[in-house]
Amino acid sequence: PAAANSSEMIVTPTPVTTICEVYFPETVNDSVKHIAGYPFTHNSTVPNRNISNVRIWIFGEKTLTFTSVPVVSDTFNFSLPANQTQKMRGNYRIIFQYPKSGNTFDITLSIDQKHQEVHNKQGGLLLDLGNFPKNMTGFEAADILEREIQKNGVEDFSTNLSLIVEHPFIGLDQISNPTLGDIITLHGRTNLPAGEDLETYIF
């Protein structure tokens, strides 16, 4: 018999457009959940309009970092870049320390080549950052700092934020054995933020 004409049919799948609100990070039980490798941003207002600078402490189990940010129009912005959150895992406590006014704090820092210390209002040693975290955990140091700020006679004020940094993951549910012609639907869960694009490869 004569050979039948054949042709290859190229099927282009029609993408399904999903419109969703992009939100990130997520607040759960007074804690903020964040994914490592994504930039973190926190915006807030200061308790006193005369404040010009805010000191920010980030305490981990065995880590401590601190910085200062300026106040603009009674608000301040604090950010952690993606390359910094990529190295973070687990629980963190962020303490925002405010002076009574301006940028002069009662709880002071002494940072030079010989000293890395936190001093109380009277000038006494409160925390020796040079020996941290040998002698205590970061959360114990955070408790000491907050208790000192809350003492009578100390005019500094503080608020805190619990930050949970998770590793990103994507998990797919088990697919049963389909038969020819069945529609296969993929189900799964991820902690990536809403609006993130996922690429799917089928081999």
JSON list of C-alpha atoms in Angstrom, two decimals:
[
{"chain": "A", "resi": 1, "resn": "PRO", "atom": "CA", "xyz": [0.00, 0.00, 0.00]},
{"chain": "A", "resi": 2, "resn": "ALA", "atom": "CA", "xyz": [1.00, 3.59, -0.52]},
{"chain": "A", "resi": 3, "resn": "ALA", "atom": "CA", "xyz": [2.71, 5.26, 2.44]},
{"chain": "A", "resi": 4, "resn": "ALA", "atom": "CA", "xyz": [0.34, 7.37, 4.51]},
{"chain": "A", "resi": 5, "resn": "ASN", "atom": "CA", "xyz": [1.16, 11.05, 4.83]},
{"chain": "A", "resi": 6, "resn": "SER", "atom": "CA", "xyz": [2.18, 11.96, 8.37]},
{"chain": "A", "resi": 7, "resn": "SER", "atom": "CA", "xyz": [3.04, 15.19, 10.07]},
{"chain": "A", "resi": 8, "resn": "GLU", "atom": "CA", "xyz": [4.27, 16.12, 13.53]},
{"chain": "A", "resi": 9, "resn": "MET", "atom": "CA", "xyz": [1.75, 18.12, 15.52]},
{"chain": "A", "resi": 10, "resn": "ILE", "atom": "CA", "xyz": [3.32, 20.69, 17.83]},
{"chain": "A", "resi": 11, "resn": "VAL", "atom": "CA", "xyz": [1.13, 21.40, 20.82]},
{"chain": "A", "resi": 12, "resn": "THR", "atom": "CA", "xyz": [1.69, 24.66, 22.61]},
{"chain": "A", "resi": 13, "resn": "PRO", "atom": "CA", "xyz": [0.17, 24.60, 26.10]},
{"chain": "A", "resi": 14, "resn": "THR", "atom": "CA", "xyz": [-1.92, 27.60, 27.02]},
{"chain": "A", "resi": 15, "resn": "PRO", "atom": "CA", "xyz": [-0.64, 29.12, 30.27]},
{"chain": "A", "resi": 16, "resn": "VAL", "atom": "CA", "xyz": [-3.13, 29.64, 33.04]},
{"chain": "A", "resi": 17, "resn": "THR", "atom": "CA", "xyz": [-2.90, 33.17, 34.40]},
{"chain": "A", "resi": 18, "resn": "THR", "atom": "CA", "xyz": [-3.20, 33.45, 38.16]},
{"chain": "A", "resi": 19, "resn": "ILE", "atom": "CA", "xyz": [-3.57, 36.85, 39.79]},
{"chain": "A", "resi": 20, "resn": "CYS", "atom": "CA", "xyz": [-2.55, 36.91, 43.42]},
{"chain": "A", "resi": 21, "resn": "GLU", "atom": "CA", "xyz": [-1.45, 39.45, 45.96]},
{"chain": "A", "resi": 22, "resn": "VAL", "atom": "CA", "xyz": [2.27, 39.47, 46.64]},
{"chain": "A", "resi": 23, "resn": "TYR", "atom": "CA", "xyz": [2.88, 39.62, 50.38]},
{"chain": "A", "resi": 24, "resn": "PHE", "atom": "CA", "xyz": [6.07, 38.97, 52.28]},
{"chain": "A", "resi": 25, "resn": "PRO", "atom": "CA", "xyz": [7.09, 38.37, 55.04]},
{"chain": "A", "resi": 26, "resn": "GLU", "atom": "CA", "xyz": [4.35, 36.55, 56.95]},
{"chain": "A", "resi": 27, "resn": "THR", "atom": "CA", "xyz": [3.45, 37.31, 60.57]},
{"chain": "A", "resi": 28, "resn": "VAL", "atom": "CA", "xyz": [2.59, 34.25, 62.66]},
{"chain": "A", "resi": 29, "resn": "ASN", "atom": "CA", "xyz": [1.97, 34.35, 66.43]},
{"chain": "A", "resi": 30, "resn": "ASP", "atom": "CA", "xyz": [3.68, 37.73, 66.85]},
{"chain": "A", "resi": 31, "resn": "SER", "atom": "CA", "xyz": [6.69, 36.42, 64.90]},
{"chain": "A", "resi": 32, "resn": "VAL", "atom": "CA", "xyz": [7.71, 37.29, 61.37]},
{"chain": "A", "resi": 33, "resn": "LYS", "atom": "CA", "xyz": [8.52, 34.30, 59.15]},
{"chain": "A", "resi": 34, "resn": "HIS", "atom": "CA", "xyz": [11.06, 34.99, 56.46]},
{"chain": "A", "resi": 35, "resn": "ILE", "atom": "CA", "xyz": [12.81, 32.88, 53.81]},
{"chain": "A", "resi": 36, "resn": "ALA", "atom": "CA", "xyz": [16.57, 32.77, 53.59]},
{"chain": "A", "resi": 37, "resn": "GLY", "atom": "CA", "xyz": [17.90, 34.37, 50.43]},
{"chain": "A", "resi": 38, "resn": "TYR", "atom": "CA", "xyz": [15.19, 37.01, 50.19]},
{"chain": "A", "resi": 39, "resn": "PRO", "atom": "CA", "xyz": [15.71, 40.64, 51.27]},
{"chain": "A", "resi": 40, "resn": "PHE", "atom": "CA", "xyz": [14.01, 41.59, 54.52]},
{"chain": "A", "resi": 41, "resn": "THR", "atom": "CA", "xyz": [12.56, 45.06, 55.08]},
{"chain": "A", "resi": 42, "resn": "HIS", "atom": "CA", "xyz": [10.98, 46.56, 58.19]},
{"chain": "A", "resi": 43, "resn": "ASN", "atom": "CA", "xyz": [9.34, 49.99, 58.29]},
{"chain": "A", "resi": 44, "resn": "SER", "atom": "CA", "xyz": [8.16, 51.60, 61.51]},
{"chain": "A", "resi": 45, "resn": "THR", "atom": "CA", "xyz": [7.52, 54.89, 63.27]},
{"chain": "A", "resi": 46, "resn": "VAL", "atom": "CA", "xyz": [9.44, 56.21, 66.26]},
{"chain": "A", "resi": 47, "resn": "PRO", "atom": "CA", "xyz": [7.77, 56.80, 69.65]},
{"chain": "A", "resi": 48, "resn": "ASN", "atom": "CA", "xyz": [9.05, 60.39, 69.88]},
{"chain": "A", "resi": 49, "resn": "ARG", "atom": "CA", "xyz": [9.13, 62.95, 67.09]},
{"chain": "A", "resi": 50, "resn": "ASN", "atom": "CA", "xyz": [12.47, 64.34, 68.35]},
{"chain": "A", "resi": 51, "resn": "ILE", "atom": "CA", "xyz": [14.33, 61.07, 67.69]},
{"chain": "A", "resi": 52, "resn": "SER", "atom": "CA", "xyz": [16.82, 61.27, 64.81]},
{"chain": "A", "resi": 53, "resn": "ASN", "atom": "CA", "xyz": [18.51, 57.85, 65.03]},
{"chain": "A", "resi": 54, "resn": "VAL", "atom": "CA", "xyz": [17.51, 54.27, 65.92]},
{"chain": "A", "resi": 55, "resn": "ARG", "atom": "CA", "xyz": [19.93, 51.54, 66.99]},
{"chain": "A", "resi": 56, "resn": "ILE", "atom": "CA", "xyz": [19.05, 48.04, 65.82]},
{"chain": "A", "resi": 57, "resn": "TRP", "atom": "CA", "xyz": [20.33, 44.83, 67.44]},
{"chain": "A", "resi": 58, "resn": "ILE", "atom": "CA", "xyz": [19.94, 41.42, 65.80]},
{"chain": "A", "resi": 59, "resn": "PHE", "atom": "CA", "xyz": [20.47, 38.54, 68.23]},
{"chain": "A", "resi": 60, "resn": "GLY", "atom": "CA", "xyz": [20.73, 34.93, 67.06]},
{"chain": "A", "resi": 61, "resn": "GLU", "atom": "CA", "xyz": [21.59, 31.84, 69.06]},
{"chain": "A", "resi": 62, "resn": "LYS", "atom": "CA", "xyz": [25.31, 32.43, 68.54]},
{"chain": "A", "resi": 63, "resn": "THR", "atom": "CA", "xyz": [25.38, 35.67, 66.57]},
{"chain": "A", "resi": 64, "resn": "LEU", "atom": "CA", "xyz": [24.99, 39.37, 67.23]},
{"chain": "A", "resi": 65, "resn": "THR", "atom": "CA", "xyz": [24.99, 42.23, 64.76]},
{"chain": "A", "resi": 66, "resn": "PHE", "atom": "CA", "xyz": [23.96, 45.84, 65.25]},
{"chain": "A", "resi": 67, "resn": "THR", "atom": "CA", "xyz": [23.56, 48.94, 63.18]},
{"chain": "A", "resi": 68, "resn": "SER", "atom": "CA", "xyz": [21.97, 52.40, 63.27]},
{"chain": "A", "resi": 69, "resn": "VAL", "atom": "CA", "xyz": [19.52, 53.94, 60.84]},
{"chain": "A", "resi": 70, "resn": "PRO", "atom": "CA", "xyz": [18.36, 57.54, 60.51]},
{"chain": "A", "resi": 71, "resn": "VAL", "atom": "CA", "xyz": [14.81, 58.70, 61.15]},
{"chain": "A", "resi": 72, "resn": "VAL", "atom": "CA", "xyz": [13.07, 60.57, 58.34]},
{"chain": "A", "resi": 73, "resn": "SER", "atom": "CA", "xyz": [9.65, 62.15, 58.95]},
{"chain": "A", "resi": 74, "resn": "ASP", "atom": "CA", "xyz": [9.12, 60.13, 62.15]},
{"chain": "A", "resi": 75, "resn": "THR", "atom": "CA", "xyz": [9.74, 56.83, 60.36]},
{"chain": "A", "resi": 76, "resn": "PHE", "atom": "CA", "xyz": [12.72, 54.59, 59.74]},
{"chain": "A", "resi": 77, "resn": "ASN", "atom": "CA", "xyz": [13.49, 51.81, 57.28]},
{"chain": "A", "resi": 78, "resn": "PHE", "atom": "CA", "xyz": [15.60, 48.80, 58.15]},
{"chain": "A", "resi": 79, "resn": "SER", "atom": "CA", "xyz": [16.69, 46.23, 55.56]},
{"chain": "A", "resi": 80, "resn": "LEU", "atom": "CA", "xyz": [18.69, 43.03, 55.43]},
{"chain": "A", "resi": 81, "resn": "PRO", "atom": "CA", "xyz": [19.98, 42.26, 51.91]},
{"chain": "A", "resi": 82, "resn": "ALA", "atom": "CA", "xyz": [19.45, 38.88, 50.30]},
{"chain": "A", "resi": 83, "resn": "ASN", "atom": "CA", "xyz": [23.10, 37.86, 50.67]},
{"chain": "A", "resi": 84, "resn": "GLN", "atom": "CA", "xyz": [22.84, 38.37, 54.43]},
{"chain": "A", "resi": 85, "resn": "THR", "atom": "CA", "xyz": [19.57, 36.51, 54.96]},
{"chain": "A", "resi": 86, "resn": "GLN", "atom": "CA", "xyz": [21.01, 33.67, 52.84]},
{"chain": "A", "resi": 87, "resn": "LYS", "atom": "CA", "xyz": [23.37, 32.93, 55.74]},
{"chain": "A", "resi": 88, "resn": "MET", "atom": "CA", "xyz": [20.66, 33.11, 58.41]},
{"chain": "A", "resi": 89, "resn": "ARG", "atom": "CA", "xyz": [18.67, 30.16, 59.80]},
{"chain": "A", "resi": 90, "resn": "GLY", "atom": "CA", "xyz": [16.44, 29.72, 62.81]},
{"chain": "A", "resi": 91, "resn": "ASN", "atom": "CA", "xyz": [15.17, 32.21, 65.38]},
{"chain": "A", "resi": 92, "resn": "TYR", "atom": "CA", "xyz": [16.35, 35.78, 65.83]},
{"chain": "A", "resi": 93, "resn": "ARG", "atom": "CA", "xyz": [15.30, 38.61, 68.11]},
{"chain": "A", "resi": 94, "resn": "ILE", "atom": "CA", "xyz": [15.55, 42.14, 66.74]},
{"chain": "A", "resi": 95, "resn": "ILE", "atom": "CA", "xyz": [15.62, 44.96, 69.31]},
{"chain": "A", "resi": 96, "resn": "PHE", "atom": "CA", "xyz": [14.96, 48.53, 68.22]},
{"chain": "A", "resi": 97, "resn": "GLN", "atom": "CA", "xyz": [16.57, 50.94, 70.69]},
{"chain": "A", "resi": 98, "resn": "TYR", "atom": "CA", "xyz": [15.35, 54.55, 70.73]},
{"chain": "A", "resi": 99, "resn": "PRO", "atom": "CA", "xyz": [16.91, 57.48, 72.60]},
{"chain": "A", "resi": 100, "resn": "LYS", "atom": "CA", "xyz": [14.74, 59.99, 74.42]},
{"chain": "A", "resi": 101, "resn": "SER", "atom": "CA", "xyz": [15.61, 62.51, 71.72]},
{"chain": "A", "resi": 102, "resn": "GLY", "atom": "CA", "xyz": [18.21, 63.09, 69.04]},
{"chain": "A", "resi": 103, "resn": "ASN", "atom": "CA", "xyz": [20.79, 60.34, 68.74]},
{"chain": "A", "resi": 104, "resn": "THR", "atom": "CA", "xyz": [22.21, 60.18, 72.29]},
{"chain": "A", "resi": 105, "resn": "PHE", "atom": "CA", "xyz": [21.57, 56.87, 74.05]},
{"chain": "A", "resi": 106, "resn": "ASP", "atom": "CA", "xyz": [21.74, 56.06, 77.75]},
{"chain": "A", "resi": 107, "resn": "ILE", "atom": "CA", "xyz": [22.93, 52.54, 76.87]},
{"chain": "A", "resi": 108, "resn": "THR", "atom": "CA", "xyz": [26.13, 53.20, 74.95]},
{"chain": "A", "resi": 109, "resn": "LEU", "atom": "CA", "xyz": [28.58, 51.32, 72.72]},
{"chain": "A", "resi": 110, "resn": "SER", "atom": "CA", "xyz": [32.35, 51.42, 73.00]},
{"chain": "A", "resi": 111, "resn": "ILE", "atom": "CA", "xyz": [33.87, 49.98, 69.83]},
{"chain": "A", "resi": 112, "resn": "ASP", "atom": "CA", "xyz": [37.58, 50.33, 69.02]},
{"chain": "A", "resi": 113, "resn": "GLN", "atom": "CA", "xyz": [40.61, 48.11, 68.48]},
{"chain": "A", "resi": 114, "resn": "LYS", "atom": "CA", "xyz": [40.74, 47.13, 72.17]},
{"chain": "A", "resi": 115, "resn": "HIS", "atom": "CA", "xyz": [37.11, 47.27, 73.27]},
{"chain": "A", "resi": 116, "resn": "GLN", "atom": "CA", "xyz": [33.81, 45.94, 71.99]},
{"chain": "A", "resi": 117, "resn": "GLU", "atom": "CA", "xyz": [31.56, 46.71, 74.93]},
{"chain": "A", "resi": 118, "resn": "VAL", "atom": "CA", "xyz": [28.07, 47.82, 75.83]},
{"chain": "A", "resi": 119, "resn": "HIS", "atom": "CA", "xyz": [27.87, 50.14, 78.85]},
{"chain": "A", "resi": 120, "resn": "ASN", "atom": "CA", "xyz": [24.93, 51.02, 81.08]},
{"chain": "A", "resi": 121, "resn": "LYS", "atom": "CA", "xyz": [23.91, 54.57, 81.95]},
{"chain": "A", "resi": 122, "resn": "GLN", "atom": "CA", "xyz": [26.45, 54.76, 84.78]},
{"chain": "A", "resi": 123, "resn": "GLY", "atom": "CA", "xyz": [29.28, 53.64, 82.49]},
{"chain": "A", "resi": 124, "resn": "GLY", "atom": "CA", "xyz": [29.50, 50.12, 83.89]},
{"chain": "A", "resi": 125, "resn": "LEU", "atom": "CA", "xyz": [30.15, 47.14, 81.65]},
{"chain": "A", "resi": 126, "resn": "LEU", "atom": "CA", "xyz": [26.90, 45.55, 80.54]},
{"chain": "A", "resi": 127, "resn": "LEU", "atom": "CA", "xyz": [28.00, 43.22, 77.72]},
{"chain": "A", "resi": 128, "resn": "ASP", "atom": "CA", "xyz": [31.46, 42.25, 76.53]},
{"chain": "A", "resi": 129, "resn": "LEU", "atom": "CA", "xyz": [30.96, 41.71, 72.82]},
{"chain": "A", "resi": 130, "resn": "GLY", "atom": "CA", "xyz": [34.56, 40.60, 72.43]},
{"chain": "A", "resi": 131, "resn": "ASN", "atom": "CA", "xyz": [33.78, 37.42, 74.39]},
{"chain": "A", "resi": 132, "resn": "PHE", "atom": "CA", "xyz": [30.41, 36.87, 72.77]},
{"chain": "A", "resi": 133, "resn": "PRO", "atom": "CA", "xyz": [29.17, 34.18, 72.24]},
{"chain": "A", "resi": 134, "resn": "LYS", "atom": "CA", "xyz": [31.60, 32.28, 74.47]},
{"chain": "A", "resi": 135, "resn": "ASN", "atom": "CA", "xyz": [29.98, 33.21, 77.76]},
{"chain": "A", "resi": 136, "resn": "MET", "atom": "CA", "xyz": [26.27, 33.35, 76.83]},
{"chain": "A", "resi": 137, "resn": "THR", "atom": "CA", "xyz": [23.77, 32.85, 74.04]},
{"chain": "A", "resi": 138, "resn": "GLY", "atom": "CA", "xyz": [22.49, 35.68, 71.92]},
{"chain": "A", "resi": 139, "resn": "PHE", "atom": "CA", "xyz": [19.05, 35.47, 73.51]},
{"chain": "A", "resi": 140, "resn": "GLU", "atom": "CA", "xyz": [20.54, 35.76, 77.01]},
{"chain": "A", "resi": 141, "resn": "ALA", "atom": "CA", "xyz": [22.40, 38.87, 75.87]},
{"chain": "A", "resi": 142, "resn": "ALA", "atom": "CA", "xyz": [19.15, 40.25, 74.40]},
{"chain": "A", "resi": 143, "resn": "ASP", "atom": "CA", "xyz": [17.40, 39.71, 77.77]},
{"chain": "A", "resi": 144, "resn": "ILE", "atom": "CA", "xyz": [20.18, 41.62, 79.56]},
{"chain": "A", "resi": 145, "resn": "LEU", "atom": "CA", "xyz": [19.94, 44.53, 77.12]},
{"chain": "A", "resi": 146, "resn": "GLU", "atom": "CA", "xyz": [16.15, 44.78, 77.34]},
{"chain": "A", "resi": 147, "resn": "ARG", "atom": "CA", "xyz": [16.13, 44.60, 81.15]},
{"chain": "A", "resi": 148, "resn": "GLU", "atom": "CA", "xyz": [18.69, 47.40, 81.31]},
{"chain": "A", "resi": 149, "resn": "ILE", "atom": "CA", "xyz": [16.69, 49.60, 78.95]},
{"chain": "A", "resi": 150, "resn": "GLN", "atom": "CA", "xyz": [13.55, 49.06, 81.07]},
{"chain": "A", "resi": 151, "resn": "LYS", "atom": "CA", "xyz": [15.22, 50.07, 84.35]},
{"chain": "A", "resi": 152, "resn": "ASN", "atom": "CA", "xyz": [14.03, 53.15, 86.21]},
{"chain": "A", "resi": 153, "resn": "GLY", "atom": "CA", "xyz": [16.09, 56.20, 85.33]},
{"chain": "A", "resi": 154, "resn": "VAL", "atom": "CA", "xyz": [17.01, 54.93, 81.85]},
{"chain": "A", "resi": 155, "resn": "GLU", "atom": "CA", "xyz": [15.39, 57.15, 79.25]},
{"chain": "A", "resi": 156, "resn": "ASP", "atom": "CA", "xyz": [16.01, 54.83, 76.31]},
{"chain": "A", "resi": 157, "resn": "PHE", "atom": "CA", "xyz": [13.01, 52.94, 74.97]},
{"chain": "A", "resi": 158, "resn": "SER", "atom": "CA", "xyz": [12.89, 49.69, 73.03]},
{"chain": "A", "resi": 159, "resn": "THR", "atom": "CA", "xyz": [10.59, 47.46, 71.01]},
{"chain": "A", "resi": 160, "resn": "ASN", "atom": "CA", "xyz": [11.40, 44.01, 69.67]},
{"chain": "A", "resi": 161, "resn": "LEU", "atom": "CA", "xyz": [10.54, 41.71, 66.82]},
{"chain": "A", "resi": 162, "resn": "SER", "atom": "CA", "xyz": [10.88, 37.92, 66.61]},
{"chain": "A", "resi": 163, "resn": "LEU", "atom": "CA", "xyz": [12.20, 36.79, 63.23]},
{"chain": "A", "resi": 164, "resn": "ILE", "atom": "CA", "xyz": [12.11, 33.17, 62.05]},
{"chain": "A", "resi": 165, "resn": "VAL", "atom": "CA", "xyz": [14.28, 32.51, 58.99]},
{"chain": "A", "resi": 166, "resn": "GLU", "atom": "CA", "xyz": [13.46, 29.31, 57.12]},
{"chain": "A", "resi": 167, "resn": "HIS", "atom": "CA", "xyz": [15.14, 27.44, 54.29]},
{"chain": "A", "resi": 168, "resn": "PRO", "atom": "CA", "xyz": [13.08, 27.64, 51.07]},
{"chain": "A", "resi": 169, "resn": "PHE", "atom": "CA", "xyz": [11.39, 24.41, 50.07]},
{"chain": "A", "resi": 170, "resn": "ILE", "atom": "CA", "xyz": [8.96, 23.00, 47.50]},
{"chain": "A", "resi": 171, "resn": "GLY", "atom": "CA", "xyz": [7.17, 19.71, 48.19]},
{"chain": "A", "resi": 172, "resn": "LEU", "atom": "CA", "xyz": [4.98, 17.75, 45.74]},
{"chain": "A", "resi": 173, "resn": "ASP", "atom": "CA", "xyz": [2.27, 15.32, 46.76]},
{"chain": "A", "resi": 174, "resn": "GLN", "atom": "CA", "xyz": [2.43, 11.73, 45.52]},
{"chain": "A", "resi": 175, "resn": "ILE", "atom": "CA", "xyz": [0.91, 11.17, 42.06]},
{"chain": "A", "resi": 176, "resn": "SER", "atom": "CA", "xyz": [-1.13, 7.98, 41.58]},
{"chain": "A", "resi": 177, "resn": "ASN", "atom": "CA", "xyz": [-0.63, 5.84, 38.47]},
{"chain": "A", "resi": 178, "resn": "PRO", "atom": "CA", "xyz": [-2.68, 7.49, 35.70]},
{"chain": "A", "resi": 179, "resn": "THR", "atom": "CA", "xyz": [-4.05, 5.83, 32.63]},
{"chain": "A", "resi": 180, "resn": "LEU", "atom": "CA", "xyz": [-3.83, 7.15, 29.12]},
{"chain": "A", "resi": 181, "resn": "GLY", "atom": "CA", "xyz": [-6.05, 10.20, 28.70]},
{"chain": "A", "resi": 182, "resn": "ASP", "atom": "CA", "xyz": [-6.26, 11.10, 32.40]},
{"chain": "A", "resi": 183, "resn": "ILE", "atom": "CA", "xyz": [-5.77, 14.69, 33.45]},
{"chain": "A", "resi": 184, "resn": "ILE", "atom": "CA", "xyz": [-2.85, 14.91, 35.87]},
{"chain": "A", "resi": 185, "resn": "THR", "atom": "CA", "xyz": [-2.94, 17.71, 38.41]},
{"chain": "A", "resi": 186, "resn": "LEU", "atom": "CA", "xyz": [0.11, 18.53, 40.49]},
{"chain": "A", "resi": 187, "resn": "HIS", "atom": "CA", "xyz": [-0.44, 19.48, 44.13]},
{"chain": "A", "resi": 188, "resn": "GLY", "atom": "CA", "xyz": [2.12, 20.60, 46.62]},
{"chain": "A", "resi": 189, "resn": "ARG", "atom": "CA", "xyz": [3.15, 23.24, 49.11]},
{"chain": "A", "resi": 190, "resn": "THR", "atom": "CA", "xyz": [5.96, 25.73, 49.47]},
{"chain": "A", "resi": 191, "resn": "ASN", "atom": "CA", "xyz": [7.03, 28.48, 51.80]},
{"chain": "A", "resi": 192, "resn": "LEU", "atom": "CA", "xyz": [7.94, 30.77, 48.91]},
{"chain": "A", "resi": 193, "resn": "PRO", "atom": "CA", "xyz": [5.96, 34.02, 48.83]},
{"chain": "A", "resi": 194, "resn": "ALA", "atom": "CA", "xyz": [2.76, 34.38, 46.85]},
{"chain": "A", "resi": 195, "resn": "GLY", "atom": "CA", "xyz": [3.42, 35.60, 43.32]},
{"chain": "A", "resi": 196, "resn": "GLU", "atom": "CA", "xyz": [6.70, 33.71, 42.95]},
{"chain": "A", "resi": 197, "resn": "ASP", "atom": "CA", "xyz": [7.03, 31.94, 39.59]},
{"chain": "A", "resi": 198, "resn": "LEU", "atom": "CA", "xyz": [7.76, 28.19, 39.65]},
{"chain": "A", "resi": 199, "resn": "GLU", "atom": "CA", "xyz": [9.23, 26.41, 36.66]},
{"chain": "A", "resi": 200, "resn": "THR", "atom": "CA", "xyz": [7.95, 22.88, 35.95]},
{"chain": "A", "resi": 201, "resn": "TYR", "atom": "CA", "xyz": [9.96, 20.33, 33.95]},
{"chain": "A", "resi": 202, "resn": "ILE", "atom": "CA", "xyz": [8.36, 17.06, 32.78]},
{"chain": "A", "resi": 203, "resn": "PHE", "atom": "CA", "xyz": [10.63, 14.32, 31.43]}
]
